[in-house]
């Protein structure tokens, strides 16, 4: 199915005429917009200028006071402090760096202390175990033997 717009012929004269009409309309609207905006822009420029002057007059005393404080007070004080520091550095002798004490055999010391603590703990454990009463769970009870022997002796004496 062929496209309907492709069959139409494009008239270049008609397009030129439409473009000219459009340019004319745009120029007319731009002129009206410029006429509308011109007084507003001028008024805004005056307002901005007036506000800038007011801000300048309000800020001027604070600015001059701050500048005077910096120039008359802070800068001379900072320069005197810098000169004093420079003089102190120039007069001071070069610092002597003390050599670091070398830790000798740190691992050996740790091993020795660990051995001493372990030996003390072992000795304490052995002393504790020796102080505990010894009971042999497999040993025969001595009083059971004497009671049986006594019963046998009585039976022999009475029955024999």
mmCIF file of C-alpha atoms in Angstrom:
data_model
loop_
_atom_site.group_PDB
_atom_site.id
_atom_site.type_symbol
_atom_site.label_atom_id
_atom_site.label_comp_id
_atom_site.label_asym_id
_atom_site.label_seq_id
_atom_site.Cartn_x
_atom_site.Cartn_y
_atom_site.Cartn_z
ATOM 1 C CA UNK A 1 0.000 0.000 0.000
ATOM 2 C CA UNK A 2 1.646 3.211 -1.111
ATOM 3 C CA UNK A 3 1.999 6.136 1.247
ATOM 4 C CA UNK A 4 -0.459 8.945 0.541
ATOM 5 C CA UNK A 5 1.970 11.697 1.480
ATOM 6 C CA UNK A 6 4.519 10.472 -1.040
ATOM 7 C CA UNK A 7 2.098 11.019 -3.917
ATOM 8 C CA UNK A 8 1.582 14.695 -3.141
ATOM 9 C CA UNK A 9 3.847 17.106 -4.859
ATOM 10 C CA UNK A 10 5.789 19.514 -2.698
ATOM 11 C CA UNK A 11 5.379 23.073 -3.914
ATOM 12 C CA UNK A 12 8.562 25.037 -3.131
ATOM 13 C CA UNK A 13 6.943 28.408 -3.753
ATOM 14 C CA UNK A 14 4.240 27.581 -1.248
ATOM 15 C CA UNK A 15 6.873 26.542 1.326
ATOM 16 C CA UNK A 16 8.792 29.793 0.807
ATOM 17 C CA UNK A 17 5.612 31.767 1.326
ATOM 18 C CA UNK A 18 4.800 29.860 4.548
ATOM 19 C CA UNK A 19 8.352 30.375 5.878
ATOM 20 C CA UNK A 20 8.147 34.115 5.140
ATOM 21 C CA UNK A 21 4.784 34.370 6.922
ATOM 22 C CA UNK A 22 6.154 32.462 9.891
ATOM 23 C CA UNK A 23 9.268 34.672 10.072
ATOM 24 C CA UNK A 24 7.056 37.756 9.954
ATOM 25 C CA UNK A 25 4.886 36.449 12.810
ATOM 26 C CA UNK A 26 7.919 35.569 14.914
ATOM 27 C CA UNK A 27 9.452 39.005 14.339
ATOM 28 C CA UNK A 28 6.196 40.675 15.390
ATOM 29 C CA UNK A 29 5.972 38.609 18.579
ATOM 30 C CA UNK A 30 9.646 39.203 19.397
ATOM 31 C CA UNK A 31 9.073 42.940 19.006
ATOM 32 C CA UNK A 32 6.084 42.811 21.373
ATOM 33 C CA UNK A 33 8.112 40.761 23.902
ATOM 34 C CA UNK A 34 10.961 43.285 23.729
ATOM 35 C CA UNK A 35 8.517 46.166 24.268
ATOM 36 C CA UNK A 36 7.036 44.338 27.267
ATOM 37 C CA UNK A 37 10.411 43.368 28.800
ATOM 38 C CA UNK A 38 12.297 46.659 28.273
ATOM 39 C CA UNK A 39 10.663 48.670 31.094
ATOM 40 C CA UNK A 40 10.789 45.727 33.462
ATOM 41 C CA UNK A 41 14.492 45.117 32.805
ATOM 42 C CA UNK A 42 15.231 48.831 33.247
ATOM 43 C CA UNK A 43 13.280 48.895 36.531
ATOM 44 C CA UNK A 44 15.066 45.735 37.745
ATOM 45 C CA UNK A 45 18.445 47.270 36.861
ATOM 46 C CA UNK A 46 17.601 50.370 38.891
ATOM 47 C CA UNK A 47 16.467 48.229 41.840
ATOM 48 C CA UNK A 48 19.629 46.127 41.733
ATOM 49 C CA UNK A 49 21.782 49.247 41.538
ATOM 50 C CA UNK A 50 19.968 50.808 44.509
ATOM 51 C CA UNK A 51 20.229 47.570 46.551
ATOM 52 C CA UNK A 52 23.948 47.271 45.790
ATOM 53 C CA UNK A 53 24.562 50.852 46.971
ATOM 54 C CA UNK A 54 22.579 50.218 50.169
ATOM 55 C CA UNK A 55 24.497 47.015 50.844
ATOM 56 C CA UNK A 56 27.767 48.822 50.276
ATOM 57 C CA UNK A 57 26.845 51.600 52.705
ATOM 58 C CA UNK A 58 25.784 49.047 55.334
ATOM 59 C CA UNK A 59 28.896 46.898 54.939
ATOM 60 C CA UNK A 60 31.414 49.752 54.684
ATOM 61 C CA UNK A 61 31.778 50.393 58.474
ATOM 62 C CA UNK A 62 32.230 46.711 59.290
ATOM 63 C CA UNK A 63 34.722 46.306 56.448
ATOM 64 C CA UNK A 64 36.772 49.337 57.450
ATOM 65 C CA UNK A 65 36.784 48.242 61.101
ATOM 66 C CA UNK A 66 37.870 44.703 60.217
ATOM 67 C CA UNK A 67 40.562 45.990 57.853
ATOM 68 C CA UNK A 68 41.862 48.399 60.496
ATOM 69 C CA UNK A 69 41.949 45.607 63.087
ATOM 70 C CA UNK A 70 43.866 43.332 60.753
ATOM 71 C CA UNK A 71 46.339 45.987 59.604
ATOM 72 C CA UNK A 72 46.846 47.704 62.957
ATOM 73 C CA UNK A 73 46.600 44.789 65.376
ATOM 74 C CA UNK A 74 46.781 41.285 63.922
ATOM 75 C CA UNK A 75 49.554 41.703 61.349
ATOM 76 C CA UNK A 76 52.020 43.450 63.704
ATOM 77 C CA UNK A 77 51.306 40.903 66.425
ATOM 78 C CA UNK A 78 51.843 38.009 63.985
ATOM 79 C CA UNK A 79 55.064 39.586 62.698
ATOM 80 C CA UNK A 80 56.376 40.017 66.256
ATOM 81 C CA UNK A 81 55.532 36.405 67.071
ATOM 82 C CA UNK A 82 57.244 35.200 63.895
ATOM 83 C CA UNK A 83 60.359 37.250 64.683
ATOM 84 C CA UNK A 84 60.431 35.921 68.255
ATOM 85 C CA UNK A 85 60.108 32.354 67.019
ATOM 86 C CA UNK A 86 62.827 32.922 64.414
ATOM 87 C CA UNK A 87 65.143 34.361 67.097
ATOM 88 C CA UNK A 88 64.406 31.502 69.499
ATOM 89 C CA UNK A 89 65.178 28.962 66.813
ATOM 90 C CA UNK A 90 68.404 30.741 65.901
ATOM 91 C CA UNK A 91 69.559 30.894 69.548
ATOM 92 C CA UNK A 92 68.607 27.350 70.480
ATOM 93 C CA UNK A 93 71.301 24.726 69.999
ATOM 94 C CA UNK A 94 70.595 21.858 67.694
ATOM 95 C CA UNK A 95 68.718 19.159 69.573
ATOM 96 C CA UNK A 96 70.766 16.141 70.473
ATOM 97 C CA UNK A 97 68.982 12.995 69.522
ATOM 98 C CA UNK A 98 69.483 10.335 72.153
ATOM 99 C CA UNK A 99 70.004 6.898 70.688
ATOM 100 C CA UNK A 100 67.200 4.464 71.287
ATOM 101 C CA UNK A 101 67.801 1.808 73.845
ATOM 102 C CA UNK A 102 68.046 -1.474 72.100
ATOM 103 C CA UNK A 103 65.842 -4.169 73.515
ATOM 104 C CA UNK A 104 68.081 -7.137 73.659
ATOM 105 C CA UNK A 105 66.716 -10.631 73.410
ATOM 106 C CA UNK A 106 63.092 -9.781 74.023
ATOM 107 C CA UNK A 107 61.936 -13.196 72.819
ATOM 108 C CA UNK A 108 64.423 -14.914 75.117
ATOM 109 C CA UNK A 109 63.083 -12.949 78.100
ATOM 110 C CA UNK A 110 59.521 -13.949 77.250
ATOM 111 C CA UNK A 111 60.556 -17.595 76.960
ATOM 112 C CA UNK A 112 62.407 -17.459 80.303
ATOM 113 C CA UNK A 113 59.445 -15.910 82.152
ATOM 114 C CA UNK A 114 57.046 -18.395 80.570
ATOM 115 C CA UNK A 115 59.271 -21.249 81.746
ATOM 116 C CA UNK A 116 59.485 -19.844 85.289
ATOM 117 C CA UNK A 117 55.710 -19.383 85.536
ATOM 118 C CA UNK A 118 55.042 -22.866 84.140
ATOM 119 C CA UNK A 119 57.529 -24.444 86.584
ATOM 120 C CA UNK A 120 55.940 -22.626 89.535
ATOM 121 C CA UNK A 121 52.458 -23.732 88.450
ATOM 122 C CA UNK A 122 53.679 -27.331 88.066
ATOM 123 C CA UNK A 123 55.284 -27.309 91.527
ATOM 124 C CA UNK A 124 52.093 -25.931 93.062
ATOM 125 C CA UNK A 125 50.032 -28.644 91.355
ATOM 126 C CA UNK A 126 52.344 -31.415 92.580
ATOM 127 C CA UNK A 127 52.249 -30.068 96.153
ATOM 128 C CA UNK A 128 48.458 -29.915 96.019
ATOM 129 C CA UNK A 129 48.139 -33.487 94.706
ATOM 130 C CA UNK A 130 50.467 -34.819 97.408
ATOM 131 C CA UNK A 131 48.444 -33.137 100.127
ATOM 132 C CA UNK A 132 45.229 -34.884 99.008
ATOM 133 C CA UNK A 133 44.322 -38.163 100.772
ATOM 134 C CA UNK A 134 45.018 -41.294 98.760
ATOM 135 C CA UNK A 135 42.146 -43.732 98.418
ATOM 136 C CA UNK A 136 42.560 -46.800 96.335
ATOM 137 C CA UNK A 137 39.135 -47.747 95.003
ATOM 138 C CA UNK A 138 40.372 -51.280 94.222
ATOM 139 C CA UNK A 139 41.810 -51.981 97.651
ATOM 140 C CA UNK A 140 39.890 -54.308 99.986
ATOM 141 C CA UNK A 141 38.401 -52.847 103.072
ATOM 142 C CA UNK A 142 40.465 -53.987 106.049
ATOM 143 C CA UNK A 143 37.542 -54.098 108.497
ATOM 144 C CA UNK A 144 35.611 -56.471 106.267
ATOM 145 C CA UNK A 145 38.391 -59.072 106.580
ATOM 146 C CA UNK A 146 38.501 -58.916 110.369
ATOM 147 C CA UNK A 147 34.749 -59.295 110.715
ATOM 148 C CA UNK A 148 34.750 -62.410 108.516
ATOM 149 C CA UNK A 149 37.706 -63.900 110.353
ATOM 150 C CA UNK A 150 36.017 -63.197 113.670
ATOM 151 C CA UNK A 151 32.810 -64.899 112.475
ATOM 152 C CA UNK A 152 34.754 -67.925 111.264
ATOM 153 C CA UNK A 153 36.611 -68.117 114.543
ATOM 154 C CA UNK A 154 33.352 -68.060 116.485
ATOM 155 C CA UNK A 155 31.863 -70.786 114.277
ATOM 156 C CA UNK A 156 34.903 -72.956 114.714
ATOM 157 C CA UNK A 157 34.855 -72.481 118.398
ATOM 158 C CA UNK A 158 31.174 -73.257 118.793
ATOM 159 C CA UNK A 159 30.718 -75.793 116.098
ATOM 160 C CA UNK A 160 33.816 -77.787 116.151
#
